[in-house]
Amino acid sequence: MPELKEVKGIGPKSLSLLNKINIYTIEDLVTHYPFRYEILQRNNINEIADGEKIITDGKVESVPILMRFKAGLNKMNFRLVTPSGVVGVSIFNRAFLKSQLIVGTGITVIGKLDKTKNVITASDIKMGVLTNKVKIEPVYHCTSGLTNKNLSTYINMALLMYGKEIPDYIPEEYREKYNFLNKKTALNIIHNPSTNEKLKEVTIRLKYEELFEFMFKINYLKEQNKKEQNGLQRNIDKKELKKFIDKIPFKLTKDQQQACNEIISDLESPSRMNRLLQGDVGSGKTIVAFIAMFANYLSNYQSALMAPTEILAMQHYLNLKKFLNNTKVKVELLTGSMSKKDKLAIYKGLKDGSINIVIGTHALIQDEVEYNNLGLVITDEQHRFGVHQRANLQNKGIKPDVLYMSATPIPRTYALTIFGDMDVSTIKERPAGRQKIATYVKKNSEIKEVLEMMYSDLKQQHQVYVIAPLIEENENSDLTNVYKLKDQMKLAFKDLYKIDIVHGKMATGAKDIIMEQFKNNEVQILISTTVVEVGVDVPNATTMVIFDADRFGLSTLHQLRGRVGRGTSKSQCILISDSDAERLKIMEKEDDGFVISEEDFKLRGHGDLFGTKQSGDMAFKIANIKSDYKILLQAKKDSREFLLNKDPKDKELKNKLIASIMKVN
Ligand code: ADP
Ligand code: MG
């Protein structure tokens, strides 16, 4: 495929704007699907009530009269002959359109009708009439400097120049079976639909394609696992294991015990473990992972625990070291930001087997890392890793057992399909002594009250998290940013408390220092973006304040809220937003992650079930695993058939799909 900049009209400036919305290749561009369509249907003026929205087309009948006001404002008036009579049109601040509005020109006007004056106050004027009575216009996610129209132009140019080269992930035999249009035509229609029927038809086709590609990979992994039934045989010294468990300063919940039993029996069985451990935030998955790793150690194998962020890896590392006090287990941390020298030392220890347990980030699956006898791999917050990484982890070492942990509970039927290649353990019950986190939805105008709520908690020596969606001021957005919040908090709390910031763009070292200070209560108010979302554990933090809460899915809010309520003290969560109150109120009532995830499912389809951008393969562009569940099931069936077919028509595609699974991204 040629590069994006080869598309006519895309220069360096538009290229960087496209990159901003995650469009890097021609394929990204043409699969930047409209998130909705504007249906322009001609109304009959006589049927529209006073003050209502109206869309009509017609011919310009009089030369527009332009009036200019101070401050650069302007207004234009002209008459329009429509199929249902003549009407006046006035529009503000479109003086630039005057030269195009020549008498006799066909245009489409969208606006509000004033019946008594027989005038449409237009909000938009489009050139051209509505040929089919109905016009369907794509609406894209844009960014400042890159308009809907720009996007539409680039997409159509890319399709014109390179449409035939865009890869199609539906094998020929299935394209024929379902009478699907070819990829180029389908893309042309999704971006320029002429009728609703056509649009529906290609939408299904493109959804099927996306789900086919995804399910093919899952099916492939499943088959791979089946082939590798010969897992590790081990003997676990149960007495030693019990000693370790007895030293844990709390009693395991029934669900934790059950999960441990399932894992231990997987470890002992000769077939390979491939298990998902799902449990709500704070349900205590970590200790289950630690027990599994200790059991694995007792059978003389190495373990690797992979976390999605360095903060989390560090926390697991420090935590595990405490539990392993007085044992001979050697545990090390390996992250991307470590010095070359430190990394080499760890590589050596992993290769010669002197390190028993390693905790880290993606650094654990780099090619340089060789293990002596890796027997167990655990990934925390599984949904953040894509299929590629799953495959890669499994390829390290000698067919290790694999455990995935996820805090985003997925309704069982869906879990069984999309994690079709795994067994599932679930922790539902929460550790004893936990109180419900009191949750309040507040408006921005109630900020004073919020500050008081924070203060009353801070006075009791507790700590506070404050979350904002943005890092710094952004001219295109009036969302709250962490730096501004810090100034505000400073103003409110003076020097009473230490306030600091962490966010995703900070250097890892700096981030870790501040997290450590927060953990040690040297910082009382921690302002951050959602980097704290996953896993961070500071029991003394008991208040969570989230600005612009409407920006987040309920599951994300629930995850964030799960950062407090970790000790036995009463905790609170305050959601600040001027809109979307009804959805947010669900958080006031509900504290069960499974129920919240179901609600999110209902409201936003898969919503942010799979996290946001980082979610790799789970972030579907057009399909929705809930509302397109039927297509998903069909794609699952077909892709399996295709996988098992030794002589498919489209061999090339099959090889390509398999190659893409094995590639690290
Ligand atoms: P998550 O499932 O979100 O990863 P964690 O494993 O971080 O949750 O556990 C949250 C907190 O609960 C930790 O401080 C942990 O030590 C504590 N915890 C875990 N299990 C229990 C238990 N059975 N009883 C009391 N506290 C527990
Ligand atoms: Mg966790």
mmCIF file of C-alpha atoms in Angstrom, residues 200-457:
data_model
loop_
_atom_site.group_PDB
_atom_site.id
_atom_site.type_symbol
_atom_site.label_atom_id
_atom_site.label_comp_id
_atom_site.label_asym_id
_atom_site.label_seq_id
_atom_site.Cartn_x
_atom_site.Cartn_y
_atom_site.Cartn_z
ATOM 1 C CA LYS A 200 -27.601 -1.213 5.943
ATOM 2 C CA GLU A 201 -26.363 -3.810 3.531
ATOM 3 C CA VAL A 202 -22.745 -2.631 3.523
ATOM 4 C CA THR A 203 -22.738 -1.949 7.247
ATOM 5 C CA ILE A 204 -23.474 -5.605 7.864
ATOM 6 C CA ARG A 205 -20.769 -6.597 5.439
ATOM 7 C CA LEU A 206 -18.124 -4.415 7.059
ATOM 8 C CA LYS A 207 -19.127 -5.538 10.539
ATOM 9 C CA TYR A 208 -18.929 -9.137 9.460
ATOM 10 C CA GLU A 209 -15.474 -8.516 8.049
ATOM 11 C CA GLU A 210 -14.201 -6.957 11.228
ATOM 12 C CA LEU A 211 -15.628 -9.722 13.400
ATOM 13 C CA PHE A 212 -14.412 -12.405 11.015
ATOM 14 C CA GLU A 213 -10.865 -11.157 11.288
ATOM 15 C CA PHE A 214 -11.104 -10.984 15.065
ATOM 16 C CA MET A 215 -12.742 -14.378 15.533
ATOM 17 C CA PHE A 216 -10.310 -15.987 13.142
ATOM 18 C CA LYS A 217 -7.516 -14.992 15.481
ATOM 19 C CA ILE A 218 -9.344 -16.237 18.555
ATOM 20 C CA ASN A 219 -10.146 -19.507 16.840
ATOM 21 C CA TYR A 220 -6.564 -19.864 15.759
ATOM 22 C CA LEU A 221 -5.315 -19.388 19.307
ATOM 23 C CA LYS A 222 -7.872 -21.884 20.544
ATOM 24 C CA GLU A 223 -6.754 -24.505 18.054
ATOM 25 C CA GLN A 224 -3.126 -23.828 18.902
ATOM 26 C CA ASN A 225 -3.903 -24.388 22.557
ATOM 27 C CA LYS A 226 -5.676 -27.626 21.823
ATOM 28 C CA LYS A 227 -2.711 -28.900 19.893
ATOM 29 C CA GLU A 228 -0.477 -28.125 22.789
ATOM 30 C CA GLN A 229 -2.378 -30.205 25.274
ATOM 31 C CA ASN A 230 0.866 -31.572 26.610
ATOM 32 C CA GLY A 231 1.378 -28.971 29.306
ATOM 33 C CA LEU A 232 3.676 -29.181 32.256
ATOM 34 C CA GLN A 233 3.496 -31.982 34.791
ATOM 35 C CA ARG A 234 4.224 -30.844 38.260
ATOM 36 C CA ASN A 235 4.285 -31.711 41.879
ATOM 37 C CA ILE A 236 3.290 -28.987 44.232
ATOM 38 C CA ASP A 237 4.239 -29.343 47.871
ATOM 39 C CA LYS A 238 0.833 -28.627 49.412
ATOM 40 C CA LYS A 239 2.236 -28.251 52.899
ATOM 41 C CA GLU A 240 4.579 -25.495 51.805
ATOM 42 C CA LEU A 241 1.789 -23.868 49.862
ATOM 43 C CA LYS A 242 -0.466 -23.920 52.903
ATOM 44 C CA LYS A 243 2.283 -22.325 54.990
ATOM 45 C CA PHE A 244 2.475 -19.488 52.485
ATOM 46 C CA ILE A 245 -1.294 -19.003 52.460
ATOM 47 C CA ASP A 246 -1.507 -19.118 56.269
ATOM 48 C CA LYS A 247 0.943 -16.235 56.505
ATOM 49 C CA ILE A 248 -1.268 -13.931 54.439
ATOM 50 C CA PRO A 249 -2.569 -11.320 56.887
ATOM 51 C CA PHE A 250 -6.208 -11.831 55.870
ATOM 52 C CA LYS A 251 -8.512 -14.737 55.198
ATOM 53 C CA LEU A 252 -9.223 -15.526 51.577
ATOM 54 C CA THR A 253 -12.820 -15.142 50.477
ATOM 55 C CA LYS A 254 -14.667 -18.206 49.230
ATOM 56 C CA ASP A 255 -14.391 -17.019 45.638
ATOM 57 C CA GLN A 256 -10.675 -16.420 46.011
ATOM 58 C CA GLN A 257 -10.255 -19.907 47.440
ATOM 59 C CA GLN A 258 -12.292 -21.362 44.619
ATOM 60 C CA ALA A 259 -10.227 -19.510 42.000
ATOM 61 C CA CYS A 260 -7.018 -20.722 43.679
ATOM 62 C CA ASN A 261 -8.275 -24.288 43.620
ATOM 63 C CA GLU A 262 -9.149 -24.071 39.943
ATOM 64 C CA ILE A 263 -5.745 -22.668 39.121
ATOM 65 C CA ILE A 264 -3.817 -25.163 41.244
ATOM 66 C CA SER A 265 -5.674 -28.029 39.669
ATOM 67 C CA ASP A 266 -4.926 -26.603 36.215
ATOM 68 C CA LEU A 267 -1.266 -26.362 37.158
ATOM 69 C CA GLU A 268 -1.213 -29.951 38.304
ATOM 70 C CA SER A 269 -3.117 -31.344 35.384
ATOM 71 C CA PRO A 270 -1.020 -32.396 32.403
ATOM 72 C CA SER A 271 -2.994 -30.200 30.024
ATOM 73 C CA ARG A 272 -2.094 -26.604 29.608
ATOM 74 C CA MET A 273 -3.831 -23.886 31.600
ATOM 75 C CA ASN A 274 -5.408 -21.066 29.632
ATOM 76 C CA ARG A 275 -7.601 -19.301 32.125
ATOM 77 C CA LEU A 276 -9.244 -15.928 32.571
ATOM 78 C CA LEU A 277 -9.644 -14.712 36.147
ATOM 79 C CA GLN A 278 -12.249 -11.999 36.205
ATOM 80 C CA GLY A 279 -13.321 -10.069 39.251
ATOM 81 C CA ASP A 280 -14.512 -6.636 40.112
ATOM 82 C CA VAL A 281 -12.015 -3.960 41.154
ATOM 83 C CA GLY A 282 -10.855 -4.581 44.681
ATOM 84 C CA SER A 283 -12.111 -8.144 44.680
ATOM 85 C CA GLY A 284 -8.578 -9.322 45.396
ATOM 86 C CA LYS A 285 -7.256 -10.924 42.237
ATOM 87 C CA THR A 286 -3.640 -10.052 42.976
ATOM 88 C CA ILE A 287 -3.277 -12.378 45.920
ATOM 89 C CA VAL A 288 -4.656 -15.217 43.806
ATOM 90 C CA ALA A 289 -1.952 -14.484 41.235
ATOM 91 C CA PHE A 290 0.690 -14.464 43.957
ATOM 92 C CA ILE A 291 -0.484 -17.817 45.284
ATOM 93 C CA ALA A 292 -0.402 -19.246 41.775
ATOM 94 C CA MET A 293 3.148 -17.990 41.286
ATOM 95 C CA PHE A 294 4.254 -19.392 44.611
ATOM 96 C CA ALA A 295 2.743 -22.780 43.735
ATOM 97 C CA ASN A 296 4.554 -22.630 40.415
ATOM 98 C CA TYR A 297 7.782 -21.853 42.256
ATOM 99 C CA LEU A 298 7.251 -24.876 44.479
ATOM 100 C CA SER A 299 7.245 -27.027 41.375
ATOM 101 C CA ASN A 300 10.524 -25.426 40.306
ATOM 102 C CA TYR A 301 9.358 -23.279 37.410
ATOM 103 C CA GLN A 302 9.762 -19.590 36.723
ATOM 104 C CA SER A 303 6.790 -17.210 36.653
ATOM 105 C CA ALA A 304 6.267 -13.954 34.782
ATOM 106 C CA LEU A 305 3.617 -11.405 35.724
ATOM 107 C CA MET A 306 2.908 -8.773 33.097
ATOM 108 C CA ALA A 307 1.143 -5.516 33.963
ATOM 109 C CA PRO A 308 -0.104 -2.835 31.560
ATOM 110 C CA THR A 309 1.710 0.092 33.182
ATOM 111 C CA GLU A 310 4.994 0.592 34.993
ATOM 112 C CA ILE A 311 3.207 1.991 38.019
ATOM 113 C CA LEU A 312 1.252 -1.177 38.364
ATOM 114 C CA ALA A 313 4.229 -3.450 37.742
ATOM 115 C CA MET A 314 6.153 -1.629 40.442
ATOM 116 C CA GLN A 315 3.276 -1.932 42.880
ATOM 117 C CA HIS A 316 2.919 -5.657 42.286
ATOM 118 C CA TYR A 317 6.644 -6.059 42.703
ATOM 119 C CA LEU A 318 6.854 -4.234 46.024
ATOM 120 C CA ASN A 319 3.752 -5.983 47.237
ATOM 121 C CA LEU A 320 4.917 -9.455 46.316
ATOM 122 C CA LYS A 321 8.299 -8.853 47.899
ATOM 123 C CA LYS A 322 6.532 -8.280 51.198
ATOM 124 C CA PHE A 323 4.635 -11.550 50.938
ATOM 125 C CA LEU A 324 7.800 -13.394 50.016
ATOM 126 C CA ASN A 325 9.726 -12.094 52.985
ATOM 127 C CA ASN A 326 11.444 -15.015 54.718
ATOM 128 C CA THR A 327 11.280 -17.241 51.657
ATOM 129 C CA LYS A 328 14.037 -18.114 49.236
ATOM 130 C CA VAL A 329 12.072 -16.930 46.216
ATOM 131 C CA LYS A 330 13.971 -14.434 44.094
ATOM 132 C CA VAL A 331 11.722 -11.842 42.489
ATOM 133 C CA GLU A 332 12.790 -9.044 40.120
ATOM 134 C CA LEU A 333 11.233 -6.150 38.247
ATOM 135 C CA LEU A 334 11.735 -5.596 34.507
ATOM 136 C CA THR A 335 10.368 -2.509 32.789
ATOM 137 C CA GLY A 336 11.115 -0.603 29.597
ATOM 138 C CA SER A 337 12.494 2.446 31.334
ATOM 139 C CA MET A 338 15.219 0.566 33.226
ATOM 140 C CA SER A 339 18.830 1.105 32.262
ATOM 141 C CA LYS A 340 20.390 -1.224 29.732
ATOM 142 C CA LYS A 341 22.763 -2.508 32.380
ATOM 143 C CA ASP A 342 20.007 -3.370 34.831
ATOM 144 C CA LYS A 343 18.024 -5.038 32.077
ATOM 145 C CA LEU A 344 20.989 -7.171 31.026
ATOM 146 C CA ALA A 345 21.429 -8.344 34.596
ATOM 147 C CA ILE A 346 17.801 -9.446 34.698
ATOM 148 C CA TYR A 347 18.024 -11.148 31.303
ATOM 149 C CA LYS A 348 20.950 -13.106 32.650
ATOM 150 C CA GLY A 349 19.106 -14.148 35.794
ATOM 151 C CA LEU A 350 16.095 -15.228 33.778
ATOM 152 C CA LYS A 351 18.222 -17.240 31.417
ATOM 153 C CA ASP A 352 20.276 -19.002 34.055
ATOM 154 C CA GLY A 353 17.217 -19.572 36.224
ATOM 155 C CA SER A 354 18.429 -17.695 39.286
ATOM 156 C CA ILE A 355 15.373 -15.425 39.125
ATOM 157 C CA ASN A 356 12.184 -17.283 40.081
ATOM 158 C CA ILE A 357 9.602 -14.609 39.478
ATOM 159 C CA VAL A 358 9.763 -11.587 37.218
ATOM 160 C CA ILE A 359 7.235 -8.779 37.196
ATOM 161 C CA GLY A 360 7.123 -6.192 34.464
ATOM 162 C CA THR A 361 5.501 -4.529 31.503
ATOM 163 C CA HIS A 362 5.685 -5.299 27.803
ATOM 164 C CA ALA A 363 9.424 -5.480 28.379
ATOM 165 C CA LEU A 364 8.806 -9.096 29.433
ATOM 166 C CA ILE A 365 7.952 -10.180 25.911
ATOM 167 C CA GLN A 366 10.773 -8.550 24.013
ATOM 168 C CA ASP A 367 12.819 -10.865 21.869
ATOM 169 C CA GLU A 368 15.931 -10.465 24.001
ATOM 170 C CA VAL A 369 14.211 -12.053 26.966
ATOM 171 C CA GLU A 370 14.932 -15.742 27.332
ATOM 172 C CA TYR A 371 13.694 -17.823 30.198
ATOM 173 C CA ASN A 372 15.303 -20.831 31.767
ATOM 174 C CA ASN A 373 12.098 -22.733 32.460
ATOM 175 C CA LEU A 374 9.103 -20.453 32.324
ATOM 176 C CA GLY A 375 6.152 -22.386 33.696
ATOM 177 C CA LEU A 376 3.524 -19.735 34.352
ATOM 178 C CA VAL A 377 2.647 -16.470 32.693
ATOM 179 C CA ILE A 378 0.114 -14.102 34.223
ATOM 180 C CA THR A 379 -1.145 -10.918 32.601
ATOM 181 C CA ASP A 380 -2.944 -8.358 34.708
ATOM 182 C CA GLU A 381 -5.782 -6.282 33.260
ATOM 183 C CA GLN A 382 -5.985 -8.632 30.323
ATOM 184 C CA HIS A 383 -8.301 -6.527 28.193
ATOM 185 C CA ARG A 384 -5.514 -4.073 27.555
ATOM 186 C CA PHE A 385 -3.479 -6.590 25.671
ATOM 187 C CA GLY A 386 -4.236 -7.512 22.135
ATOM 188 C CA VAL A 387 -4.355 -10.913 20.573
ATOM 189 C CA HIS A 388 -0.800 -10.456 19.304
ATOM 190 C CA GLN A 389 0.594 -10.070 22.743
ATOM 191 C CA ARG A 390 -1.386 -13.020 23.953
ATOM 192 C CA ALA A 391 0.183 -15.172 21.280
ATOM 193 C CA ASN A 392 3.620 -13.830 21.956
ATOM 194 C CA LEU A 393 3.543 -14.485 25.660
ATOM 195 C CA GLN A 394 2.519 -18.028 25.026
ATOM 196 C CA ASN A 395 5.421 -18.544 22.720
ATOM 197 C CA LYS A 396 8.005 -17.753 25.332
ATOM 198 C CA GLY A 397 9.504 -20.654 27.206
ATOM 199 C CA ILE A 398 8.233 -24.180 27.258
ATOM 200 C CA LYS A 399 4.476 -24.022 26.775
ATOM 201 C CA PRO A 400 3.850 -22.275 30.069
ATOM 202 C CA ASP A 401 0.483 -22.218 31.755
ATOM 203 C CA VAL A 402 -1.292 -18.919 31.211
ATOM 204 C CA LEU A 403 -3.561 -16.900 33.474
ATOM 205 C CA TYR A 404 -5.206 -13.647 32.415
ATOM 206 C CA MET A 405 -6.683 -11.284 34.950
ATOM 207 C CA SER A 406 -9.354 -8.742 34.104
ATOM 208 C CA ALA A 407 -11.226 -6.268 36.258
ATOM 209 C CA THR A 408 -13.815 -5.623 33.608
ATOM 210 C CA PRO A 409 -16.456 -8.204 34.166
ATOM 211 C CA ILE A 410 -18.007 -9.314 30.956
ATOM 212 C CA PRO A 411 -21.420 -10.933 30.863
ATOM 213 C CA ARG A 412 -20.879 -14.629 30.637
ATOM 214 C CA THR A 413 -22.262 -15.325 27.172
ATOM 215 C CA TYR A 414 -20.059 -12.678 25.622
ATOM 216 C CA ALA A 415 -17.046 -13.766 27.605
ATOM 217 C CA LEU A 416 -17.455 -17.311 26.358
ATOM 218 C CA THR A 417 -17.479 -16.124 22.775
ATOM 219 C CA ILE A 418 -14.778 -13.517 22.704
ATOM 220 C CA PHE A 419 -12.599 -15.410 25.118
ATOM 221 C CA GLY A 420 -13.605 -18.622 23.441
ATOM 222 C CA ASP A 421 -10.079 -19.877 23.812
ATOM 223 C CA MET A 422 -10.114 -19.792 27.616
ATOM 224 C CA ASP A 423 -11.601 -21.168 30.817
ATOM 225 C CA VAL A 424 -13.070 -18.579 33.147
ATOM 226 C CA SER A 425 -12.825 -18.170 36.945
ATOM 227 C CA THR A 426 -14.855 -15.440 38.558
ATOM 228 C CA ILE A 427 -14.516 -13.631 41.883
ATOM 229 C CA LYS A 428 -17.834 -12.080 42.798
ATOM 230 C CA GLU A 429 -17.671 -11.733 46.532
ATOM 231 C CA ARG A 430 -15.688 -8.870 48.008
ATOM 232 C CA PRO A 431 -13.300 -9.097 50.948
ATOM 233 C CA ALA A 432 -15.065 -8.703 54.275
ATOM 234 C CA GLY A 433 -15.265 -5.343 56.026
ATOM 235 C CA ARG A 434 -15.616 -3.331 52.854
ATOM 236 C CA GLN A 435 -18.161 -0.575 52.950
ATOM 237 C CA LYS A 436 -20.124 0.679 50.052
ATOM 238 C CA ILE A 437 -18.473 3.751 48.544
ATOM 239 C CA ALA A 438 -20.896 6.643 48.935
ATOM 240 C CA THR A 439 -21.238 8.155 45.478
ATOM 241 C CA TYR A 440 -22.573 11.597 44.563
ATOM 242 C CA VAL A 441 -23.208 13.293 41.241
ATOM 243 C CA LYS A 442 -22.493 17.046 41.484
ATOM 244 C CA LYS A 443 -22.622 19.994 39.119
ATOM 245 C CA ASN A 444 -19.660 22.276 38.455
ATOM 246 C CA SER A 445 -21.524 25.012 40.273
ATOM 247 C CA GLU A 446 -21.413 22.895 43.431
ATOM 248 C CA ILE A 447 -17.617 22.920 43.537
ATOM 249 C CA LYS A 448 -17.558 24.598 46.929
ATOM 250 C CA GLU A 449 -19.450 21.726 48.439
ATOM 251 C CA VAL A 450 -17.095 19.272 46.773
ATOM 252 C CA LEU A 451 -14.068 21.052 48.229
ATOM 253 C CA GLU A 452 -15.684 20.882 51.661
ATOM 254 C CA MET A 453 -16.263 17.168 51.266
ATOM 255 C CA MET A 454 -12.623 16.737 50.340
ATOM 256 C CA TYR A 455 -11.524 18.833 53.280
ATOM 257 C CA SER A 456 -13.536 16.933 55.838
ATOM 258 C CA ASP A 457 -11.828 13.759 54.691
#
